[in-house]
Amino acid sequence: MLAYIFKRLLLVPITLLAIIIVNFIVIQFAPGGPVEQTIAKIQGVGIDATSRISGSGSGDSVVNKNQSQSAKKIGNASSVYRGARGLDPELIKEIERSFGFDKPVHERFILMIRNYLVFDFGESYFKDRRVVDLVIEKMPVSISLGLWTTLLVYLISIPLGIRKAVRDGSRFDIWSSGFVIMGNAIPGFLFAILLIVLFAGGSFWQIFPIRGIVSPDWEQMSYFQLFTDYLWHMVLPVVSMVIGGFAGLTMLTKNSFLEEINKQYVLTAKAKGLSPNRVLYGHVFRNAMLIVIAGFPSAFIGILFTGSLITEIIFSLDGLGLLGFEAAIGRDYPVMFATLYFFTLLGLMMSILGDVMYVVIDRRIDFESRET
């Protein structure tokens, strides 16, 4: 197993580098970069996703050959950045230097990778803070959502899936499948909006808070009050994510148990006179739960970094999902690439951890022998 883990670890930097290269290349062609954002602020106008244009694809960037030399310089500046017409070319160059865009693309990429190797992610373009500090500040919100949601999803889905498998085809299985299908079909953000309307002062009751993970006066609270206040703020966002996320795991658990229940060793155990609970939890459970438990790391990563984005926006939770969304909209490249680097690295490590959990749960699994 150690040799397999070592091989997987060797692939981590290669995979990480490939992902960063692809995203770095894509970003170079994305419109509305930080230079354009700054020019728009100087000009006092807005900027949209189509703000970056090519040198020959727009009439605004074409300079009349009969214009003066100074006009040509200004025209050349505006041929790259929409909205730069009329600005001093030296000002444009100064803006590029401030963001590091005065260097060639390959130099910027090499410098970024060199810094990332020592986890130096630089500073945000527009928040004037170190990216590491921003990520650390936002992480408690996203981790809270991810941990509570994953825990509740497993606590609900596994017992429900087992019961549906044991009572397959019964009335309980049929009506519970209706709730599972509804939870799977309706997006989680619709449940979030419904919960706000019902329980957060939308139209009916004002029971739960709708903003943040703690109250504004949390510094004056005792530890017990702070903990209960934190749980009270977590109720609605976590419930909305659990409702939208338990369906898939429930059906996975049911199908996994059904497959094991119909195998020959279960029939043999029943023929020996073992009680149904002894057969279910002494023989079936370990084999059926292999894929469910081993998938916990990847499920947590999925909930933590993708499932919580819309929830954070709806409930005004200042977490990593909202940070990444704002960075993408504002073209804050240091934040974008730092979060991409961190999330990808964590996802790759969790993938290895998932393989390790397969072996921990069932010692018969040997990845090394499968490779040979």
Coordinates of C-alpha atoms in Angstrom, one line a residue:
M1 CA 0.0 0.0 0.0
L2 CA 2.9 2.4 0.7
A3 CA 4.2 1.9 -2.8
Y4 CA 0.8 2.7 -4.2
I5 CA 0.5 5.9 -2.1
F6 CA 3.9 7.0 -3.1
K7 CA 3.1 6.6 -6.8
R8 CA -0.1 8.6 -6.3
L9 CA 1.8 11.3 -4.5
L10 CA 4.2 11.6 -7.4
L11 CA 1.3 12.2 -9.8
V12 CA -0.1 15.0 -7.6
P13 CA 2.3 17.8 -8.8
I14 CA 2.0 16.7 -12.4
T15 CA -1.8 16.8 -12.3
L16 CA -1.8 20.1 -10.4
L17 CA 0.6 21.7 -12.9
A18 CA -1.5 20.6 -15.8
I19 CA -4.7 22.0 -14.3
I20 CA -3.0 25.3 -13.5
I21 CA -1.6 25.6 -17.0
V22 CA -5.0 25.0 -18.7
N23 CA -6.7 27.5 -16.5
F24 CA -3.9 30.1 -16.9
I25 CA -4.2 29.8 -20.7
V26 CA -7.9 30.2 -20.5
I27 CA -7.6 33.3 -18.3
Q28 CA -5.3 35.0 -20.8
F29 CA -8.2 35.1 -23.3
A30 CA -10.9 36.0 -20.7
P31 CA -12.3 39.6 -21.2
G32 CA -12.5 42.2 -18.5
G33 CA -9.2 41.7 -16.8
P34 CA -7.8 43.7 -13.8
V35 CA -6.3 46.3 -16.1
E36 CA -9.7 46.9 -17.8
Q37 CA -11.4 47.0 -14.4
T38 CA -9.0 49.7 -13.2
I39 CA -9.4 51.7 -16.5
A40 CA -13.2 51.5 -16.0
K41 CA -12.9 52.9 -12.5
I42 CA -10.7 55.8 -13.7
Q43 CA -13.2 56.6 -16.5
G44 CA -16.1 56.2 -14.1
V45 CA -17.9 53.7 -16.2
G46 CA -18.9 50.1 -15.8
I47 CA -17.3 47.1 -17.5
D48 CA -18.8 43.9 -18.8
A49 CA -17.5 40.5 -19.8
T50 CA -16.9 41.7 -23.4
S51 CA -14.6 44.6 -22.5
R52 CA -11.5 43.1 -23.9
I53 CA -11.2 43.3 -27.7
S54 CA -8.7 42.4 -30.3
G55 CA -6.4 44.9 -32.0
S56 CA -8.3 44.6 -35.3
G57 CA -11.8 43.5 -34.4
S58 CA -13.3 46.8 -33.3
G59 CA -13.8 50.1 -35.0
D60 CA -13.0 51.8 -31.6
S61 CA -9.5 50.4 -31.7
V62 CA -8.7 51.4 -35.3
V63 CA -6.5 54.5 -35.6
N64 CA -6.7 56.6 -38.7
K65 CA -3.4 56.7 -40.5
N66 CA -3.7 60.4 -41.0
Q67 CA -3.9 61.1 -37.3
S68 CA -1.0 62.6 -35.4
Q69 CA 1.7 60.5 -33.7
S70 CA 0.4 61.2 -30.3
A71 CA -3.1 60.0 -31.3
K72 CA -1.5 56.9 -32.7
K73 CA 0.0 56.1 -29.3
I74 CA -3.3 56.6 -27.6
G75 CA -5.1 54.5 -30.2
N76 CA -2.6 51.7 -29.7
A77 CA -3.4 51.7 -26.0
S78 CA -7.1 51.6 -26.6
S79 CA -6.6 48.8 -29.2
V80 CA -5.9 46.4 -26.3
Y81 CA -8.1 47.8 -23.6
R82 CA -11.6 49.1 -24.2
G83 CA -12.2 52.4 -22.5
A84 CA -8.5 53.4 -22.7
R85 CA -9.1 55.9 -25.5
G86 CA -8.0 59.3 -24.3
L87 CA -5.8 58.1 -21.5
D88 CA -2.0 58.7 -21.4
P89 CA -0.2 55.6 -22.6
E90 CA 2.2 56.0 -19.7
L91 CA -0.7 55.7 -17.3
I92 CA -1.7 52.4 -19.0
K93 CA 1.8 51.1 -18.7
E94 CA 1.8 52.1 -15.0
I95 CA -1.4 50.2 -14.4
E96 CA 0.1 47.2 -16.2
R97 CA 3.2 47.3 -14.0
S98 CA 1.1 47.6 -10.8
F99 CA -0.6 44.2 -11.7
G100 CA 2.6 42.6 -13.1
F101 CA 1.3 42.6 -16.7
D102 CA 4.3 44.4 -18.0
K103 CA 6.1 41.0 -18.0
P104 CA 5.7 38.4 -20.8
V105 CA 3.1 35.7 -20.2
H106 CA 5.7 32.9 -19.7
E107 CA 7.6 35.0 -17.1
R108 CA 4.4 35.6 -15.1
F109 CA 3.5 32.0 -15.2
I110 CA 7.0 30.8 -14.0
L111 CA 7.0 33.4 -11.2
M112 CA 3.5 32.3 -10.1
I113 CA 4.5 28.6 -10.0
R114 CA 7.7 29.5 -8.1
N115 CA 5.8 31.4 -5.5
Y116 CA 3.1 28.7 -5.2
L117 CA 5.7 26.0 -4.4
V118 CA 6.4 27.9 -1.1
F119 CA 2.6 28.7 -0.7
D120 CA 3.2 32.4 -1.4
F121 CA -0.1 33.4 -3.2
G122 CA 0.6 37.2 -3.2
E123 CA -1.9 39.9 -2.5
S124 CA -5.4 40.4 -3.8
Y125 CA -5.6 43.0 -6.6
F126 CA -8.6 44.8 -5.2
K127 CA -8.9 43.9 -1.5
D128 CA -5.3 45.0 -0.6
R129 CA -4.8 42.0 1.6
R130 CA -2.7 38.8 1.4
V131 CA -4.6 36.0 -0.3
V132 CA -3.7 33.6 2.5
D133 CA -5.3 35.8 5.0
L134 CA -8.4 36.1 3.0
V135 CA -8.7 32.3 2.6
I136 CA -8.1 31.7 6.3
E137 CA -10.7 34.3 7.2
K138 CA -13.3 32.8 4.9
M139 CA -12.5 29.1 5.7
P140 CA -14.5 28.7 8.9
V141 CA -17.8 29.5 7.1
S142 CA -17.3 27.0 4.3
I143 CA -15.9 24.3 6.7
S144 CA -18.9 24.8 9.0
L145 CA -21.3 24.3 6.0
G146 CA -19.3 21.3 4.6
L147 CA -18.9 19.4 7.9
W148 CA -22.4 19.8 9.2
T149 CA -24.0 19.1 5.8
T150 CA -21.8 16.0 5.2
L151 CA -22.4 14.7 8.7
L152 CA -26.2 15.1 8.5
V153 CA -26.4 13.7 5.0
Y154 CA -24.6 10.5 6.1
L155 CA -26.6 10.2 9.3
I156 CA -29.9 10.5 7.3
S157 CA -29.0 8.7 4.1
I158 CA -27.4 5.6 5.5
P159 CA -30.2 4.5 7.9
L160 CA -32.8 5.4 5.3
G161 CA -31.0 3.6 2.5
I162 CA -30.6 0.5 4.7
R163 CA -34.3 0.5 5.7
K164 CA -35.4 0.9 2.0
A165 CA -33.2 -2.0 1.0
V166 CA -34.5 -4.3 3.7
R167 CA -38.1 -3.3 3.0
D168 CA -37.7 -3.1 -0.8
G169 CA -41.0 -2.9 -2.6
S170 CA -43.0 -2.2 0.6
R171 CA -45.2 0.8 1.2
F172 CA -42.5 2.5 3.1
D173 CA -40.0 2.1 0.2
I174 CA -42.5 3.6 -2.2
W175 CA -43.5 6.7 -0.3
S176 CA -40.0 7.4 0.9
S177 CA -38.8 7.1 -2.7
G178 CA -41.2 10.0 -3.5
F179 CA -39.4 12.2 -1.0
V180 CA -36.0 11.1 -2.3
I181 CA -37.0 11.8 -5.9
M182 CA -38.4 15.2 -4.9
G183 CA -35.2 16.1 -3.0
N184 CA -33.1 15.1 -6.0
A185 CA -35.2 16.9 -8.6
I186 CA -35.6 20.3 -6.9
P187 CA -32.4 22.4 -6.7
G188 CA -31.1 23.1 -3.2
F189 CA -31.3 26.9 -3.7
L190 CA -35.1 26.7 -4.2
F191 CA -35.3 25.0 -0.8
A192 CA -33.1 27.8 0.6
I193 CA -35.4 30.5 -0.8
L194 CA -38.5 28.6 0.6
L195 CA -36.9 28.3 4.0
I196 CA -36.2 32.1 4.0
V197 CA -39.8 32.8 3.0
L198 CA -41.2 30.6 5.7
F199 CA -38.8 31.0 8.7
A200 CA -36.6 34.0 8.2
G201 CA -39.0 36.8 7.9
G202 CA -39.7 36.5 4.2
S203 CA -43.5 36.3 4.5
F204 CA -44.4 34.3 7.5
W205 CA -42.3 33.7 10.7
Q206 CA -39.1 35.4 11.8
I207 CA -37.5 32.5 13.7
F208 CA -34.0 32.1 12.3
P209 CA -31.4 34.7 11.3
I210 CA -30.6 35.2 7.6
R211 CA -27.1 36.7 7.6
G212 CA -23.7 35.5 8.8
I213 CA -22.8 32.5 11.1
V214 CA -22.9 34.5 14.3
S215 CA -24.7 37.6 15.6
P216 CA -23.0 41.0 15.5
D217 CA -22.5 41.1 19.3
W218 CA -20.8 37.7 19.4
E219 CA -17.7 39.2 21.2
Q220 CA -19.8 39.9 24.3
M221 CA -21.2 36.4 24.4
S222 CA -20.1 33.6 26.6
Y223 CA -18.8 30.4 25.0
F224 CA -22.1 28.6 25.5
Q225 CA -24.1 31.5 24.1
L226 CA -21.7 31.8 21.2
F227 CA -22.0 28.1 20.4
T228 CA -25.8 28.1 20.5
D229 CA -25.9 31.3 18.4
Y230 CA -23.6 29.7 15.9
L231 CA -25.9 26.6 15.6
W232 CA -28.9 28.9 15.3
H233 CA -27.4 30.6 12.3
M234 CA -26.4 27.3 10.7
V235 CA -29.9 25.8 10.8
L236 CA -31.4 27.2 7.5
P237 CA -28.3 27.0 5.2
V238 CA -27.4 23.5 6.4
V239 CA -31.0 22.2 6.1
S240 CA -31.3 23.6 2.6
M241 CA -28.0 21.8 1.6
V242 CA -29.0 18.5 3.3
I243 CA -32.4 18.4 1.6
G244 CA -30.8 18.8 -1.8
G245 CA -27.9 16.4 -1.1
F246 CA -29.2 13.3 0.7
A247 CA -31.1 11.7 -2.2
G248 CA -28.1 10.4 -4.2
L249 CA -26.4 8.9 -1.1
T250 CA -29.7 7.3 0.0
M251 CA -30.2 5.5 -3.3
L252 CA -26.5 4.5 -3.4
T253 CA -26.8 2.9 0.0
K254 CA -30.0 1.1 -0.9
N255 CA -28.6 -0.3 -4.1
S256 CA -25.4 -1.3 -2.5
F257 CA -27.3 -3.2 0.2
L258 CA -29.7 -4.8 -2.3
E259 CA -26.8 -6.1 -4.3
E260 CA -25.2 -7.7 -1.2
I261 CA -28.4 -9.1 0.2
N262 CA -29.0 -11.2 -2.9
K263 CA -25.5 -12.8 -2.9
Q264 CA -24.9 -16.4 -2.1
Y265 CA -23.1 -15.9 1.2
V266 CA -26.1 -14.1 2.7
L267 CA -28.4 -17.0 1.7
T268 CA -25.9 -19.3 3.4
A269 CA -25.8 -17.3 6.6
K270 CA -29.6 -17.3 6.7
A271 CA -29.7 -21.1 6.1
K272 CA -27.4 -21.5 9.2
G273 CA -30.1 -20.0 11.3
L274 CA -28.6 -16.6 12.0
S275 CA -31.0 -13.8 12.9
P276 CA -31.8 -11.2 10.3
N277 CA -30.0 -8.4 12.2
R278 CA -26.9 -10.7 12.6
V279 CA -26.9 -11.3 8.9
L280 CA -27.5 -7.6 8.0
Y281 CA -25.0 -6.0 10.4
G282 CA -22.5 -8.9 10.8
H283 CA -22.1 -9.8 7.1
V284 CA -23.8 -7.4 4.7
F285 CA -23.0 -4.1 6.4
R286 CA -19.2 -4.2 6.0
N287 CA -19.3 -5.1 2.3
A288 CA -22.2 -2.8 1.4
M289 CA -20.9 0.2 3.2
L290 CA -17.5 0.0 1.5
I291 CA -18.3 2.3 -1.4
V292 CA -20.4 4.6 0.8
I293 CA -17.8 5.2 3.5
A294 CA -14.8 5.3 1.2
G295 CA -16.5 8.1 -0.8
F296 CA -16.7 10.3 2.3
P297 CA -13.6 12.4 1.5
S298 CA -14.7 13.2 -2.1
A299 CA -18.3 13.9 -0.9
F300 CA -17.0 16.4 1.7
I301 CA -14.9 18.2 -0.9
G302 CA -17.8 18.4 -3.3
I303 CA -20.1 19.9 -0.6
L304 CA -17.4 22.2 0.8
F305 CA -16.2 23.8 -2.5
T306 CA -19.1 23.5 -4.9
G307 CA -22.4 22.8 -3.1
S308 CA -22.0 25.8 -0.8
L309 CA -21.5 28.5 -3.4
I310 CA -25.2 29.4 -4.0
T311 CA -26.0 28.8 -0.4
E312 CA -23.4 31.3 0.7
I313 CA -24.8 33.8 -1.7
I314 CA -28.4 33.4 -0.7
F315 CA -27.8 33.5 3.1
S316 CA -25.1 36.2 2.8
L317 CA -22.4 33.9 4.3
D318 CA -18.9 35.2 3.6
G319 CA -17.1 31.9 2.8
L320 CA -14.8 30.5 0.3
G321 CA -17.5 29.9 -2.3
L322 CA -18.5 33.6 -2.3
L323 CA -14.8 34.6 -2.3
G324 CA -14.1 32.6 -5.4
F325 CA -17.3 33.8 -7.1
E326 CA -16.4 37.5 -6.4
A327 CA -12.8 36.9 -7.6
A328 CA -14.0 35.4 -10.8
I329 CA -16.4 38.2 -11.5
G330 CA -13.9 40.9 -10.5
R331 CA -11.0 39.2 -12.3
D332 CA -9.0 39.1 -9.1
Y333 CA -6.4 36.7 -10.5
P334 CA -4.3 36.1 -7.4
V335 CA -7.4 35.0 -5.4
M336 CA -8.7 32.9 -8.4
F337 CA -5.5 31.0 -8.9
A338 CA -4.7 30.6 -5.2
T339 CA -8.2 29.1 -4.5
L340 CA -7.9 26.9 -7.6
Y341 CA -4.4 25.7 -6.4
F342 CA -5.6 25.1 -2.9
F343 CA -8.9 23.3 -3.8
T344 CA -7.2 21.2 -6.5
L345 CA -4.4 20.1 -4.1
L346 CA -6.9 19.3 -1.4
G347 CA -9.1 17.4 -3.8
L348 CA -6.1 15.3 -5.1
M349 CA -5.1 14.5 -1.5
M350 CA -8.7 13.5 -0.6
S351 CA -8.8 11.2 -3.6
I352 CA -5.8 9.4 -2.2
L353 CA -7.4 9.3 1.2
G354 CA -10.5 7.7 -0.3
D355 CA -8.4 4.9 -1.8
V356 CA -6.7 4.4 1.6
M357 CA -10.1 4.2 3.3
Y358 CA -11.1 1.3 0.9
V359 CA -8.1 -0.7 2.3
V360 CA -8.9 0.3 5.9
I361 CA -12.5 -0.9 5.5
D362 CA -11.7 -4.1 3.6
R363 CA -8.2 -5.5 3.9
R364 CA -8.9 -7.8 1.0
I365 CA -8.5 -4.8 -1.4
D366 CA -4.9 -4.5 -2.7
F367 CA -4.3 -1.7 -5.2
E368 CA -0.7 -2.8 -5.7
S369 CA -1.6 -6.3 -6.9
R370 CA -4.2 -4.8 -9.3
E371 CA -1.6 -2.7 -11.0
T372 CA 0.7 -5.7 -11.7

